[in-house]
Short mmCIF file of C-alpha atoms in Angstrom, two decimals:
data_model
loop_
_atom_site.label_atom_id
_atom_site.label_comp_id
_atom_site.label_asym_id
_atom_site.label_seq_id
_atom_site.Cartn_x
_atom_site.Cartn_y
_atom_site.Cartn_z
CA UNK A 95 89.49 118.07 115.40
CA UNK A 96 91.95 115.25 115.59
CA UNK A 97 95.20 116.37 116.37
CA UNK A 98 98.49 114.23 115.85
CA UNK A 99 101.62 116.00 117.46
CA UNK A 100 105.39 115.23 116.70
CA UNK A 101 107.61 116.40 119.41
CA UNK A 102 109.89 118.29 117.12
CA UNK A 103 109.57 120.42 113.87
CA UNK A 104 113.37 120.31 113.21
CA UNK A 105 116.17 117.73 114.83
CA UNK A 106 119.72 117.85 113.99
CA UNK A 107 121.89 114.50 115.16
CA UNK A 108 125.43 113.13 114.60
CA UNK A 109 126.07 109.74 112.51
CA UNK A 110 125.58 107.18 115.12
CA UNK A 111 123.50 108.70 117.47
CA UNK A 112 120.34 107.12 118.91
CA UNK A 113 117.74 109.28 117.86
CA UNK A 114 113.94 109.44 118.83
CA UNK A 115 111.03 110.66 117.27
CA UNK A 116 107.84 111.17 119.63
CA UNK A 117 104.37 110.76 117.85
CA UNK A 118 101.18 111.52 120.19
CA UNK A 119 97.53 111.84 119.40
CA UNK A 120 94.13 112.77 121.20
CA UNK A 121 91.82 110.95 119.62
CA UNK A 122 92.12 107.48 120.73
CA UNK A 123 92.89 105.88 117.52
CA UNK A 124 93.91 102.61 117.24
CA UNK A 125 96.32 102.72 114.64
CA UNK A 126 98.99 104.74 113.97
CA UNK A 127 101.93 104.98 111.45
CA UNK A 128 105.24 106.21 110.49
CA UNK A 129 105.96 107.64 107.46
CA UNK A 130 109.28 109.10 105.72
CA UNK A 131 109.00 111.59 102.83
CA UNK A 132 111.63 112.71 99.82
CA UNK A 133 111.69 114.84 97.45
CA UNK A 134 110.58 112.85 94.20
CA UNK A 135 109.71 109.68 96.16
CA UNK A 136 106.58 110.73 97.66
CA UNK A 137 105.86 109.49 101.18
CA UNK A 138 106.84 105.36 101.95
CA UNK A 139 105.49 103.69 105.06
CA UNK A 140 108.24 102.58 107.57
CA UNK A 141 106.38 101.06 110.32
CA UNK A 142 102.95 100.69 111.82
CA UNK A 143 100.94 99.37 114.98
CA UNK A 144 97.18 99.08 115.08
CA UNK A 145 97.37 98.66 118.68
CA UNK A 146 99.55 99.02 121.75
CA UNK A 147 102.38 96.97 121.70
CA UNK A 148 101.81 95.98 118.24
CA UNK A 149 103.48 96.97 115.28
CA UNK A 150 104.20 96.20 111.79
CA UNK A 151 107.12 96.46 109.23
CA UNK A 152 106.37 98.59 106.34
CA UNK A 153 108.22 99.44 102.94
CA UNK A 154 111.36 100.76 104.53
CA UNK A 155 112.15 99.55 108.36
CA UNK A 156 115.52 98.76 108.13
CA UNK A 157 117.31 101.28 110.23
CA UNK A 158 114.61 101.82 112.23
CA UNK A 159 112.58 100.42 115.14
CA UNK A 160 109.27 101.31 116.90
CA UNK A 161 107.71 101.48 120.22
CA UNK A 162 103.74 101.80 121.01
CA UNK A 163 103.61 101.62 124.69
CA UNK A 164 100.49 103.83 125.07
CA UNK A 165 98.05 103.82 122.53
CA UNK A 166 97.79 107.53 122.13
CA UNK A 167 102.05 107.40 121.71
CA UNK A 168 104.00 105.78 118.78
CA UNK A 169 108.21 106.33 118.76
CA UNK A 170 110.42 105.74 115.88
CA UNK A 171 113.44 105.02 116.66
CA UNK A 172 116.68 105.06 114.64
CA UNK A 173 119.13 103.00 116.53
CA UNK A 174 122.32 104.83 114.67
CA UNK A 175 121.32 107.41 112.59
CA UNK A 176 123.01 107.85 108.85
CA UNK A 177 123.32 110.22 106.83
CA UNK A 178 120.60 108.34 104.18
CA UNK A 179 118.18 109.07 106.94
CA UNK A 180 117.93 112.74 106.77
CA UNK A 181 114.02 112.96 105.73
CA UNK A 182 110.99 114.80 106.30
CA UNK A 183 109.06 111.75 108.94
CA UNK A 184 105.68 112.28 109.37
CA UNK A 185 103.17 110.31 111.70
CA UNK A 186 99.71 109.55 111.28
CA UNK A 187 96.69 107.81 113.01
CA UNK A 188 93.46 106.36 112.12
CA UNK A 189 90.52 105.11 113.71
CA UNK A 190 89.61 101.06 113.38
CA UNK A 191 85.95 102.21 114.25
CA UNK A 192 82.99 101.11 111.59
CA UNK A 193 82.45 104.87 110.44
CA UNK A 194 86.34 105.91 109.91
CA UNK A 195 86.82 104.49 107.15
CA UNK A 196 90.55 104.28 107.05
CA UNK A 197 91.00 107.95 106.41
CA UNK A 198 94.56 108.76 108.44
CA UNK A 199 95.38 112.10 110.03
CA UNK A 200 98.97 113.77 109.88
CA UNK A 201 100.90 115.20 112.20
CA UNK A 202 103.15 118.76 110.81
CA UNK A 203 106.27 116.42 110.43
CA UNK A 204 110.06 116.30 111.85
CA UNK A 205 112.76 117.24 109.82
CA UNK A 206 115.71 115.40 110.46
CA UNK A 207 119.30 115.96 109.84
CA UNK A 208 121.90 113.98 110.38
CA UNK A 209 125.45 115.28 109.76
CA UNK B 213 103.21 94.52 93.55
CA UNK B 214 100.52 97.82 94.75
CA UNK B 215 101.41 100.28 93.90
CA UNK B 216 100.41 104.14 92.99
CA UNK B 217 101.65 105.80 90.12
CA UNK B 218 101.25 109.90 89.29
CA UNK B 219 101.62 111.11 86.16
CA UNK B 220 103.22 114.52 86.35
CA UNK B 221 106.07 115.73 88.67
CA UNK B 222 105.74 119.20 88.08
CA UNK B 223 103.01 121.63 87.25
CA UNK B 224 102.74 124.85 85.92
CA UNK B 225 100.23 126.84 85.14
CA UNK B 226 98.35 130.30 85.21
CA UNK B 227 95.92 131.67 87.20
CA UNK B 228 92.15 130.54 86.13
CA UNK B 229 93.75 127.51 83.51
CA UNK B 230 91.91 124.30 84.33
CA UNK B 231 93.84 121.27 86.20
CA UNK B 232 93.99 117.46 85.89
CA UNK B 233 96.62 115.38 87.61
CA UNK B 234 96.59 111.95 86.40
CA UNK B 235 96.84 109.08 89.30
CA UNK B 236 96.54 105.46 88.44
CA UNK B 237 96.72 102.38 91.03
CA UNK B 238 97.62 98.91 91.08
CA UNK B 239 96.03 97.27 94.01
CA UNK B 240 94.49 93.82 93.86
CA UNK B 241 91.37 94.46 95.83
CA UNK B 242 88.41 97.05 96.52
CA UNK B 243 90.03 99.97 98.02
CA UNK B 244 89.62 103.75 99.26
CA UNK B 245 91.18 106.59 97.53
CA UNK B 246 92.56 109.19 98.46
CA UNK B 247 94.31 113.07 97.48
CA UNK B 248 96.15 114.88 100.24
CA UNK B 249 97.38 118.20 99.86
CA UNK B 250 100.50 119.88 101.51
CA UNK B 251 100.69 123.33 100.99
CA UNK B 252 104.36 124.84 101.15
CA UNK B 253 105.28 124.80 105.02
CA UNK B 254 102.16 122.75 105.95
CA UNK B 255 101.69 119.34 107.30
CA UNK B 256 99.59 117.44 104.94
CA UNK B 257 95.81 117.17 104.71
CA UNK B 258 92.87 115.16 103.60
CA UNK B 259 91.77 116.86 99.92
CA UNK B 260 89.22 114.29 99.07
CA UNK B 261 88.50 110.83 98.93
CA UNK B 262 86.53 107.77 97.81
CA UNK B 263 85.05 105.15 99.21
CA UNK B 264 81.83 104.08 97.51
CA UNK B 265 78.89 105.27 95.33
CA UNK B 266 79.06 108.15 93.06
CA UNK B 267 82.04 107.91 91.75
CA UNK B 268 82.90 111.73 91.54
CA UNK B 269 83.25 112.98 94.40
CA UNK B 270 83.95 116.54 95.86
CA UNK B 271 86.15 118.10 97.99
CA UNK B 272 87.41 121.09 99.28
CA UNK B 273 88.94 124.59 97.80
CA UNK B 274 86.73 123.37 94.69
CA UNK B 275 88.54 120.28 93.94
CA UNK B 276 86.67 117.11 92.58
CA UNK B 277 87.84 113.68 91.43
CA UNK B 278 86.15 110.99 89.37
CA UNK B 279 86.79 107.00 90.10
CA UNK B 280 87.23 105.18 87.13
CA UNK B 281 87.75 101.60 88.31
CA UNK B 282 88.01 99.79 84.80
CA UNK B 283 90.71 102.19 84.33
CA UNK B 284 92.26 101.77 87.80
CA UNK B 285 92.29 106.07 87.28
CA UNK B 286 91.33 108.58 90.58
CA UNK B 287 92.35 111.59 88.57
CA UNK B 288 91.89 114.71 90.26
CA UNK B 289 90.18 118.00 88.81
CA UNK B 290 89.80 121.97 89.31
CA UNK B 291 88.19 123.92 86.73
CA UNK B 292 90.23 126.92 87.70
CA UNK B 293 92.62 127.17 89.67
CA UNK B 294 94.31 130.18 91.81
CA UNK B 295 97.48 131.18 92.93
CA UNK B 296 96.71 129.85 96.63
CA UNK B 297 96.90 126.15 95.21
CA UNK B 298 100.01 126.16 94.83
CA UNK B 299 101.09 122.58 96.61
CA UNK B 300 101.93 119.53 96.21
CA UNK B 301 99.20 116.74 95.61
CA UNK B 302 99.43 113.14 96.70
CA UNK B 303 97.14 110.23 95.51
CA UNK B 304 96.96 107.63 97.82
CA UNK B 305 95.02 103.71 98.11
CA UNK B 306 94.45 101.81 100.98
CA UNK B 307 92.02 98.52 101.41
CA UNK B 308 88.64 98.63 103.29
CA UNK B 309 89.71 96.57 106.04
CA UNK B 310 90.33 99.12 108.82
CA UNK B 311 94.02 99.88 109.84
CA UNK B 312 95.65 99.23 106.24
CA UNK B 313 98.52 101.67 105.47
CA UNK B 314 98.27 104.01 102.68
CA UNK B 315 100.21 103.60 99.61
CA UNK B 316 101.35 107.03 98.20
CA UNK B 317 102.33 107.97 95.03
CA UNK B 318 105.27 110.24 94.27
CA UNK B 319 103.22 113.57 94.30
CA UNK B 320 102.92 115.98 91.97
CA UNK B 321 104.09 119.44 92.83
CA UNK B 322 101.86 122.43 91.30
CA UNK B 323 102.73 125.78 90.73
CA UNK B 324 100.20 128.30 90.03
CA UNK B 325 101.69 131.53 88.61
CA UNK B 326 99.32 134.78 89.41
#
């Protein structure tokens, strides 16, 4: 099974912190994304690479920046977290390979707070 | 602009009562289709999906959906449904060329009432 692992279930962070969100998976995908999710809005793509040291703006990236060092490791970053940033963020990876046909694979999601 | 719209917000219904949530796309291009499920403290999963040839297509927990591509329509079906679906459902489109983000709709939260 492929298995897509975010460092933390829950965070809690101050307004203005640096805050980091760890995204790892095992099955040697080549692309991987970051998505935030809200109540009513569904879930809107913030960034993604589709391979190491790439990456891509998506719908929302303002606020936020990436990092895909490793391929099996993708960070969002939020270089001074606010208060509209408290969100559900969930990462996800998918394979490039002739057979995967695009289908992505989630990871359980980080709740963030920021007071 | 792409986009992926879902027609409810909130469902109710009883135990056995059929279900049909309504999703509808907007993407210029052939594409894949999707339905994810989270289920209340879960991370989200793969329901179904589409990507060619018969255009209903099965998943799990008895789920089905039928492409209708002159409609634009993935709508997504159960002929009964049970207290254990209770989720929330999320259509989703992405192209065929590999890597492509998903586009998500808004969800549709269902609540199944024993």
């Amino acid at each position: 099974d492929v298995k897509v692992t975010q460092s933390s279930r829950y965070l809690v962070k101050r307004t203005g912190e640096k805050v980091f969100l760890e995204c790892v998976q095992d099955m040697d995908h080549e692309n991987m994304f970051w998505y935030r999710q809200d109540p009513g809005l569904g879930l809107r793509l913030i960034y993604f690479s589709y391979d190491v040291k790439m990456k891509e703006k998506g719908d929302i990236p303002e606020g936020y920046s990436v990092s895909r060092e490793k391929k099996e490791r993708f960070s969002l970053i939020l270089e001074s977290a606010s208060t509209n940033q408290t969100s559900m963020y969930l990462c996800a990876s998918s394979s490039s390979g002739a057979g995967a046909k695009n289908i992505q694979y989630f990871g359980a999601g980080t709740r963030l707070s920021v007071l | 602009a792409q986009s992926v719209s879902q027609h409810n917000h909130h469902v109710i219904l009883s135990e056995a009562a059929s279900l049909e949530l309504g999703c509808n796309y907007s993407y210029g291009g052939t594409v894949n289709l999707f339905w994810y499920v989270q289920y209340p403290g879960q991370h989200l999963q793969l329901l179904l999906k589409y990507f060619s040839g018969d255009p209903l297509v099965k998943g799990i927990k008895g789920f089905e959906a039928e492409f209708i591509k002159s409609k634009f329509s993935f709508n997504l079906r159960k002929p009964s449904v049970q207290w254990s679906d209770t989720a929330e459902y999320f259509c989703a489109v992405n192209a065929k060329q590999a890597g492509t983000a998903l586009i998500f709709g808004k969800g549709t939260t269902l609540s199944v009432s024993s």
